Amino acid sequence: MAVGPVTINGSGKSALPLVQQMSKDHDIVLKTFRMLISDLCQQFGGGHPGGAIGMAAIGVALWRYVMRYAPHTPDFFNRDRFILSNGHTCLFQYSFLHLTGYKAMTFDQLKSYHSDRVDALCPGHPEIEHEGIEVTTGPLGQGVANAVGLAMATKNLAAKFNQPGYDVVNNHTWCMIGDACLQEGVGLEAISYAGHLKLNNLTIIYDNNQITCDGSVDLTNTEDINGKMRASGWDVIDVEDGCYDVEGLVRALEQARASTEKPTFINVRTVIGLGSNVAGQAAAHGAAFGAPNVAQMKKENGFNPDEHFVIGETVRKFFEDLPARGESLVQEWKDLVKQYTAQYPELGAEFQRRMSGELPSNWKDLIPASFPEKPTASRASSGLVFNPIAKEIENFMVGTADLSPSVNMIWPGKVDFQHPDLRTTCGINGNYGGRYIHYGVREHAMCAISNGLAAYAPNTFIPITSSFFMFYLYAAPAVRMGALQHLQIIHAATHDSIGMGEDGPTHQPIELAALYRAMPNLLYIRPGDSEETAGAWIAAIEAKKTPTIISTSRHTLPQLKQTSRDSVARGAYVLEEAENAAVTLIGVGAELSFALEVANKLKEKGVVARVVSFPCQRLFEQQSLEYKRSVLQRHRGIPAVVIEPYAPNGWERYADAGVCIKRFGHSLPGKVAYKYFGYDIDTLTEKVHGYLGQVEKDELLKHEFVEL
Amino acid sequence: MAVGPVTINGSGKSALPLVQQMSKDHDIVLKTFRMLISDLCQQFGGGHPGGAIGMAAIGVALWRYVMRYAPHTPDFFNRDRFILSNGHTCLFQYSFLHLTGYKAMTFDQLKSYHSDRVDALCPGHPEIEHEGIEVTTGPLGQGVANAVGLAMATKNLAAKFNQPGYDVVNNHTWCMIGDACLQEGVGLEAISYAGHLKLNNLTIIYDNNQITCDGSVDLTNTEDINGKMRASGWDVIDVEDGCYDVEGLVRALEQARASTEKPTFINVRTVIGLGSNVAGQAAAHGAAFGAPNVAQMKKENGFNPDEHFVIGETVRKFFEDLPARGESLVQEWKDLVKQYTAQYPELGAEFQRRMSGELPSNWKDLIPASFPEKPTASRASSGLVFNPIAKEIENFMVGTADLSPSVNMIWPGKVDFQHPDLRTTCGINGNYGGRYIHYGVREHAMCAISNGLAAYAPNTFIPITSSFFMFYLYAAPAVRMGALQHLQIIHAATHDSIGMGEDGPTHQPIELAALYRAMPNLLYIRPGDSEETAGAWIAAIEAKKTPTIISTSRHTLPQLKQTSRDSVARGAYVLEEAENAAVTLIGVGAELSFALEVANKLKEKGVVARVVSFPCQRLFEQQSLEYKRSVLQRHRGIPAVVIEPYAPNGWERYADAGVCIKRFGHSLPGKVAYKYFGYDIDTLTEKVHGYLGQVEKDELLKHEFVEL
């Protein structure tokens, strides 16, 4: 990496003179911090003290000297983002939030760690809901990918909005990691991708303490990590004495911020649990040190062992000007935006709209009012519905895990999100202002990066991901984190059901819907034709605090007269009503038309059937009891039979019987696969008919879900 | 890498003289192979021709010259293992299986690719059930980790059984990959771990065609892959002309087999769809070339465009001696094992037992007949039950994703599976004969590697994995592949339910059980105390073609008098029967005792309750209708209420109401978390009591699952 005078993006001056001026207090600040962490864990006899203690000097370098943020305006739009990917060391962050003056993080709140306070702001891992926390972390590796998404958000906004002399968006993203984030696949995927994108506004700070739960990292990882990072397109900076050398850390962080070409990996050697009698050992990782040990540490550091949670005047003073510094940063930026808006009124207005998280009010009008009547694969319907929106509305960043030809998410004239140099070196038409993202075959990182994009500011970005539905099992931990964090992300999942055919059982998602239907705060929607696909996208775009999976077919589906986009929002609705019905047939998604056809066949046998379309269980659950009963009519004693080539689990709530699948799939052309599993109209009709006869004979069956 | 005269492990002689002798036929063999692949895709207008065509010369080098295998004895124990991690190129493998004389892969069968034959041996991705296929692949990256597991299996058996002059196990593992396997996290985790283990018996062959579905790999990946592999502890060999240079490929493969220190990465430049008019383009990846293009290719290569599936005499002859060569390999090895058994009768007998996949008949006696009565966390029970077995029976390889202190799977005197050098360099007590595996924080690779261990030979290894239950979401794609392949693997998942406490919603597995209860061929078992934990392990060990997740608690549980290890095998059983019961309470796992306590409280209110323990839904499903009715008694009109702090999805089949959770969890100490979510005995009792009153008033509720 080029070495030279450091210019700091967006501030232009180095903190080093200030570091030298304040360095006399570093010793007491670090000691106080370490005693505080020990006390906080000792209080309720649990938690993760070791990492936080080892990282103390890193925190001082970041929060006191390098990071640009505003404790009293936590949502300052252009703030630097800090991600604690090793989320179990959360006391590290909580303590600095307290020391630097975040209002919510009172001393009382700080002491709530591991308490039984239900309203505590110090949960076992950082949570996005709380002031000063950018993303929820805990499951390892996720934070690295989130940080990549946050850095991409900055690049995209900067490319769109910044003008000469007006860097209205230029924040840096700092990601703290431990050894595990370099072992987890999702972290490795994201690292590789960030190197490709040359995200010079992203820095990973590696708390290299060489200790994991099991002991030395050497037990499991002996690779040359710096070499690996360089080969992945990162600059590498080593900091040898990460426990004490605040100045060296500030130099490294400033050098990272000044990087012009690549993301930076700062490899910081630290000692876990420094100063305790388990320093440098796995025992320091996930348990309180014990009262005698904490007392001993205090004695050795010149503290009174009988006093707890001591933060002296010097330490308070050390941090006290940070809220004011933050507010002046905010004011400077506000002034800049004001001038910018005066000079570029259209851009200024658009910038305000993006910051507000509101979509243009006409977004729904961009969806076609009707669709071709010819049979259409719902993955194609998805493109018909959404691509006009993606083209016009720049909140949407549309990504795919290397399935562009399959998922139909390319709009005419789309430009890739890429480093602009790639045009020269590889002839690729893209720049940071582009909004189509080739994630590579990295489904897990795609979804975790999307969480980062969405977390930049509420609804400023609405990330779209796309892949085969089955591969959302690879991405499931990140999809879950999106749901947990109430982030609006739309997952366009194609090739659902066994109808996807020849790719076989590894690609046929028999049991996956059961996961996503059970996952809190997530909509799993299977639309049955283009009209319902429009309804699915509308529901997804309107769900501003909820991610959605829109699950579509590879194969063509008939377009049905009875479907309604507006009804999708109710989760289920009556597609065909009938007086004196003997059965309600529930149809879902790619197999919805089967239910209608079976109803017709049953009519030939003199059996009257109602038909219900059931695209989304969670949306249906949100309806009133009256509505639910009016749709299902089971309370009137009419049995309901669901037809879906998935595991039945969960349908028992809505149906008395089901034609479902409890084994893995089979590699066969789509239509043949349907027939092989009994999903041809004749077999389905016979099964339903047979069931109705069976129930008449055996009353007991009414108490049991019957698999047909 | 040291260059010098190549000695081939286990055969001692190079194939290079033979290559030179046969090289005159390479041209026609390669052309024939490429036309064949084109025809096979053109036949039904689908499939993946490009990769297979690009890899033709690699296949010739492997199957004709380098690999040690026996087409007529496909399960030859000491055969080299070949894994096609880029499974969509399956025609590559199917065609070589046919050409080299595997009996099942007749010409007719080969032509079944993409046909509607239900009994086809050529599904869209390779499947383990079929002759010559080592593991099922398709979801990318999995095969890399499987290959690591297979190589570890060889190392472990070799360390245990080989004696001077008697290398009874010394096979090599060859893993073919495409670009995607270097992007997927699970592949990256496995690569890092294989480098750590210095598995010199493992070779990855990289089909470096620089093309993925979306276009050039440069769109998404521009890292220095050779540098990254070297930094990860691998030797790297480049082959520049991978389309034609069979000799260069053989040299590289032989050098890889001869590696003494590290696994080898062979970076082979190829051209996707070579010779077609879409050569070198993404269009060659996943679609047939079209009839005119195939005809043109044939003309250019001197074939008759009107003839299809042509394999000439020269080509047949080129491969014809391979079955005989294979049989002589088998005979040599049988002779070796015979002599070995004569010289080392005990080892020989044990080797036979391991190959048979049978456990010593006394395995169940190793489980304690009873357990301490004091409250015990079921994760601790798991150790009490299983560690005595793990200690004695060497089929079990026990791994953890860096949670040794939490999962209790260490037996006294355990030795780590590690490269023996690590003792010198890092002071770690391990060798390849060890059976405790520190996987690092790599849950996904842990489970995918375990699939490889299990796939080495049926039940020769029974891999155990361990981690927090929540992190089995990271590993889910690999757990699924184990279930799909009928591999016996036991996943010891701890910290289930909200009772795990302070770690909070990122770690509390509200919805995960819904996935695993729906997943075909998998047992998800939640035992309620030590006795049931014994039952869970017995069920898991007896399920020789099914993986199991044993889901245990972090926190202590009361030991119940009514539980029975034998009953766990039935999935659910009556824990407390009662005449004239008004309700059946279903208790599960860590919350089983709650059901008993609520029953007692209800008695005080004059309400009689039966109690059912329900550790495993799938085992219960396997019981007779009579048994199921006798346990649940819903057919007698007794409502059933399930108590489990998980998403209810699926319980609707067995219960009329449930105290379940449909939101994410909350970071609180375990007991407080239970109370916060209403799982204290008073609240539970009131809910059940209230429900019974409600049902009396509103008959309609009998038709609906009610959330309490």
Coordinates of C-alpha atoms in Angstrom, one line a residue, chain B residues 271-530:
Chain B
V271 CA -12.7 -23.6 -22.4
I272 CA -16.4 -24.1 -21.7
G273 CA -18.3 -25.6 -24.6
L274 CA -15.1 -26.0 -26.6
G275 CA -15.7 -26.4 -30.3
S276 CA -19.3 -25.1 -30.2
N277 CA -20.4 -21.7 -31.4
V278 CA -20.9 -20.6 -27.8
A279 CA -17.4 -21.8 -26.7
G280 CA -16.0 -19.6 -23.9
Q281 CA -19.4 -18.0 -23.2
A282 CA -22.0 -18.3 -20.5
A283 CA -24.5 -19.6 -23.1
A284 CA -22.5 -22.8 -23.1
H285 CA -23.2 -23.5 -19.4
G286 CA -26.8 -24.5 -19.0
A287 CA -28.5 -25.2 -22.3
A288 CA -28.2 -27.5 -25.2
F289 CA -26.3 -26.1 -28.1
G290 CA -29.1 -26.5 -30.7
A291 CA -29.2 -29.0 -33.5
P292 CA -27.6 -26.8 -36.2
N293 CA -24.7 -26.0 -33.9
V294 CA -24.2 -29.7 -32.9
A295 CA -24.3 -30.7 -36.6
Q296 CA -21.7 -28.0 -37.4
M297 CA -19.5 -29.2 -34.6
K298 CA -19.6 -32.8 -35.9
K299 CA -18.7 -31.7 -39.4
E300 CA -15.8 -29.7 -38.2
N301 CA -14.6 -32.7 -36.2
G302 CA -15.0 -35.2 -39.0
F303 CA -18.2 -36.8 -37.7
N304 CA -21.3 -37.5 -39.6
P305 CA -23.8 -34.9 -38.5
D306 CA -26.7 -37.3 -39.1
E307 CA -25.3 -39.9 -36.6
H308 CA -25.8 -39.5 -32.9
F309 CA -24.2 -41.1 -29.8
V310 CA -21.3 -42.4 -31.8
I311 CA -18.6 -44.2 -29.9
G312 CA -16.2 -45.8 -32.3
E313 CA -14.1 -48.9 -31.9
T314 CA -10.9 -47.0 -31.2
V315 CA -12.6 -45.2 -28.3
R316 CA -14.1 -48.4 -26.9
K317 CA -10.7 -50.1 -27.1
F318 CA -9.0 -47.1 -25.5
F319 CA -10.9 -47.9 -22.2
E320 CA -11.5 -51.6 -22.6
D321 CA -8.8 -52.9 -20.2
L322 CA -9.9 -50.8 -17.3
P323 CA -12.3 -53.3 -15.7
A324 CA -9.5 -55.9 -15.7
R325 CA -7.0 -53.5 -14.4
G326 CA -9.5 -52.7 -11.6
E327 CA -10.0 -56.3 -10.7
S328 CA -6.3 -56.9 -10.4
L329 CA -6.1 -53.8 -8.1
V330 CA -8.9 -55.4 -6.0
Q331 CA -7.1 -58.8 -6.0
E332 CA -3.8 -57.2 -5.0
W333 CA -5.5 -55.4 -2.1
K334 CA -7.4 -58.5 -1.0
D335 CA -4.1 -60.5 -0.9
L336 CA -2.6 -57.7 1.1
V337 CA -5.4 -57.7 3.6
K338 CA -5.2 -61.4 3.9
Q339 CA -1.5 -61.3 4.7
Y340 CA -2.1 -58.4 7.0
T341 CA -4.8 -60.3 8.9
A342 CA -2.5 -63.3 9.3
Q343 CA 0.2 -61.1 10.7
Y344 CA -2.0 -58.8 12.8
P345 CA -5.1 -60.9 13.6
E346 CA -6.7 -58.4 16.1
L347 CA -6.2 -55.4 13.8
G348 CA -7.4 -57.5 10.9
A349 CA -10.6 -58.5 12.7
E350 CA -11.2 -55.0 13.8
F351 CA -10.6 -53.8 10.2
Q352 CA -13.2 -56.3 9.0
R353 CA -15.7 -55.1 11.6
R354 CA -15.2 -51.5 10.5
M355 CA -15.6 -52.4 6.8
S356 CA -18.8 -54.2 7.7
G357 CA -20.3 -51.1 9.3
E358 CA -21.4 -53.2 12.3
L359 CA -21.0 -51.9 15.8
P360 CA -19.8 -54.2 18.6
S361 CA -22.9 -55.9 19.8
N362 CA -22.5 -54.5 23.3
W363 CA -22.7 -50.9 22.4
K364 CA -25.9 -50.3 24.3
D365 CA -24.5 -51.7 27.5
L366 CA -22.0 -48.8 27.6
I367 CA -24.8 -46.4 28.4
P368 CA -25.4 -46.0 32.1
A369 CA -28.4 -48.0 33.3
S370 CA -29.5 -45.0 35.4
F371 CA -28.6 -41.4 36.0
P372 CA -28.0 -39.1 39.0
E373 CA -31.3 -37.8 40.3
K374 CA -30.1 -34.3 40.7
P375 CA -31.2 -31.7 38.1
T376 CA -29.0 -32.0 35.0
A377 CA -28.8 -30.0 31.8
S378 CA -29.6 -32.4 29.0
R379 CA -26.4 -31.3 27.2
A380 CA -24.7 -32.8 30.2
S381 CA -26.9 -35.9 30.0
S382 CA -25.8 -36.2 26.4
G383 CA -22.2 -36.5 27.5
L384 CA -23.1 -39.0 30.3
V385 CA -24.9 -41.2 27.7
F386 CA -22.6 -41.0 24.8
N387 CA -19.0 -40.4 25.9
P388 CA -18.6 -43.9 27.2
I389 CA -19.6 -45.1 23.7
A390 CA -17.4 -42.6 21.9
K391 CA -14.4 -43.7 24.1
E392 CA -14.8 -47.4 23.2
I393 CA -16.1 -47.6 19.7
E394 CA -13.9 -46.2 17.0
N395 CA -16.6 -45.8 14.4
F396 CA -17.5 -42.5 16.1
M397 CA -15.6 -39.4 15.0
V398 CA -16.7 -36.6 17.3
G399 CA -16.5 -33.0 16.1
T400 CA -17.4 -29.6 17.4
A401 CA -17.6 -26.2 15.8
D402 CA -15.5 -24.6 18.5
L403 CA -17.9 -25.3 21.4
S404 CA -16.0 -28.0 23.3
P405 CA -16.7 -26.4 26.7
S406 CA -20.4 -26.1 25.9
V407 CA -21.4 -29.3 24.3
N408 CA -19.9 -31.9 26.7
M409 CA -18.7 -34.3 24.0
I410 CA -15.1 -34.8 25.4
W411 CA -14.4 -38.3 26.7
P412 CA -11.6 -39.0 29.2
G413 CA -8.4 -39.5 27.2
K414 CA -9.7 -38.3 23.9
V415 CA -7.1 -37.6 21.3
D416 CA -7.6 -34.9 18.7
F417 CA -7.7 -35.6 15.0
Q418 CA -4.8 -33.4 13.8
H419 CA -1.7 -33.6 11.6
P420 CA 0.9 -35.0 13.9
D421 CA 3.3 -32.1 13.2
L422 CA 1.0 -29.8 15.1
R423 CA 2.3 -31.3 18.3
T424 CA 5.8 -29.9 17.5
T425 CA 4.7 -26.6 16.1
C426 CA 1.8 -25.8 18.4
G427 CA 2.0 -28.2 21.3
I428 CA -1.3 -29.8 20.3
N429 CA -1.9 -33.4 21.3
G430 CA -3.3 -35.0 18.2
N431 CA -2.6 -37.2 15.3
Y432 CA -4.5 -38.7 12.4
G433 CA -5.6 -41.6 14.6
G434 CA -7.4 -39.2 16.9
R435 CA -11.1 -39.0 16.8
Y436 CA -12.0 -35.7 18.3
I437 CA -12.3 -33.0 15.7
H438 CA -11.9 -29.3 16.3
Y439 CA -13.6 -27.9 13.2
G440 CA -13.2 -24.3 14.2
V441 CA -16.1 -21.9 13.8
R442 CA -17.2 -23.6 10.6
E443 CA -20.6 -25.2 11.3
H444 CA -21.5 -25.6 7.6
A445 CA -18.2 -27.3 6.7
M446 CA -18.4 -29.4 9.9
C447 CA -21.7 -31.0 8.7
A448 CA -20.6 -31.3 5.0
I449 CA -17.3 -32.8 6.0
S450 CA -19.2 -35.3 8.2
N451 CA -21.2 -36.3 5.1
G452 CA -17.9 -37.1 3.5
L453 CA -16.7 -39.1 6.5
A454 CA -20.0 -41.1 6.5
A455 CA -19.9 -41.6 2.7
Y456 CA -16.5 -43.3 2.8
A457 CA -18.2 -46.6 3.4
P458 CA -21.6 -47.4 4.9
N459 CA -21.3 -46.9 8.7
T460 CA -17.6 -47.4 8.8
F461 CA -17.6 -44.0 10.4
I462 CA -20.5 -42.5 12.3
P463 CA -19.7 -38.8 12.5
I464 CA -20.9 -36.7 15.4
T465 CA -21.2 -33.0 15.1
S466 CA -21.9 -30.5 17.9
S467 CA -22.8 -26.9 18.2
F468 CA -25.7 -24.7 19.5
F469 CA -28.9 -25.8 17.9
M470 CA -29.4 -22.3 16.4
F471 CA -26.2 -22.7 14.4
Y472 CA -27.5 -25.7 12.7
L473 CA -29.2 -23.1 10.5
Y474 CA -25.8 -22.3 9.2
A475 CA -25.2 -26.0 8.6
A476 CA -28.7 -26.7 7.3
P477 CA -27.8 -27.3 3.6
A478 CA -25.3 -29.9 4.7
V479 CA -27.6 -31.5 7.2
R480 CA -30.1 -31.8 4.3
M481 CA -27.6 -33.4 2.1
G482 CA -26.9 -36.0 4.8
A483 CA -30.6 -36.8 5.0
L484 CA -31.0 -37.0 1.3
Q485 CA -28.1 -39.4 1.0
H486 CA -29.3 -41.6 3.9
L487 CA -26.1 -41.0 5.8
Q488 CA -26.0 -41.8 9.5
I489 CA -24.7 -38.7 11.2
I490 CA -25.6 -37.6 14.7
H491 CA -25.8 -33.9 15.4
A492 CA -25.5 -33.0 19.1
A493 CA -27.3 -29.7 19.2
T494 CA -27.3 -27.9 22.6
H495 CA -28.8 -24.6 23.9
D496 CA -32.2 -25.3 22.4
S497 CA -35.3 -23.3 23.4
I498 CA -35.5 -19.8 25.0
G499 CA -34.2 -21.3 28.2
M500 CA -30.7 -20.8 26.8
G501 CA -31.1 -17.3 28.0
E502 CA -28.9 -14.2 27.8
D503 CA -27.5 -14.8 24.4
G504 CA -30.8 -13.6 23.2
P505 CA -32.9 -13.7 20.0
T506 CA -30.0 -14.4 17.7
H507 CA -29.4 -17.6 19.6
Q508 CA -32.9 -18.7 20.5
P509 CA -34.2 -21.1 17.9
I510 CA -37.9 -20.2 17.7
E511 CA -38.5 -21.5 14.2
L512 CA -35.7 -23.9 13.5
A513 CA -37.4 -27.0 14.7
A514 CA -40.1 -26.5 12.1
L515 CA -37.5 -26.9 9.4
Y516 CA -36.0 -30.1 10.8
R517 CA -39.4 -31.7 11.7
A518 CA -40.4 -31.1 8.0
M519 CA -37.1 -32.4 6.6
P520 CA -37.5 -35.8 5.1
N521 CA -35.4 -38.7 6.6
L522 CA -34.2 -36.8 9.6
L523 CA -35.0 -37.4 13.2
Y524 CA -35.3 -34.2 15.3
I525 CA -35.4 -35.4 18.9
R526 CA -35.9 -33.2 22.0
P527 CA -35.3 -35.4 25.1
G528 CA -36.7 -34.2 28.4
D529 CA -34.2 -35.6 30.9
S530 CA -31.2 -38.0 31.1

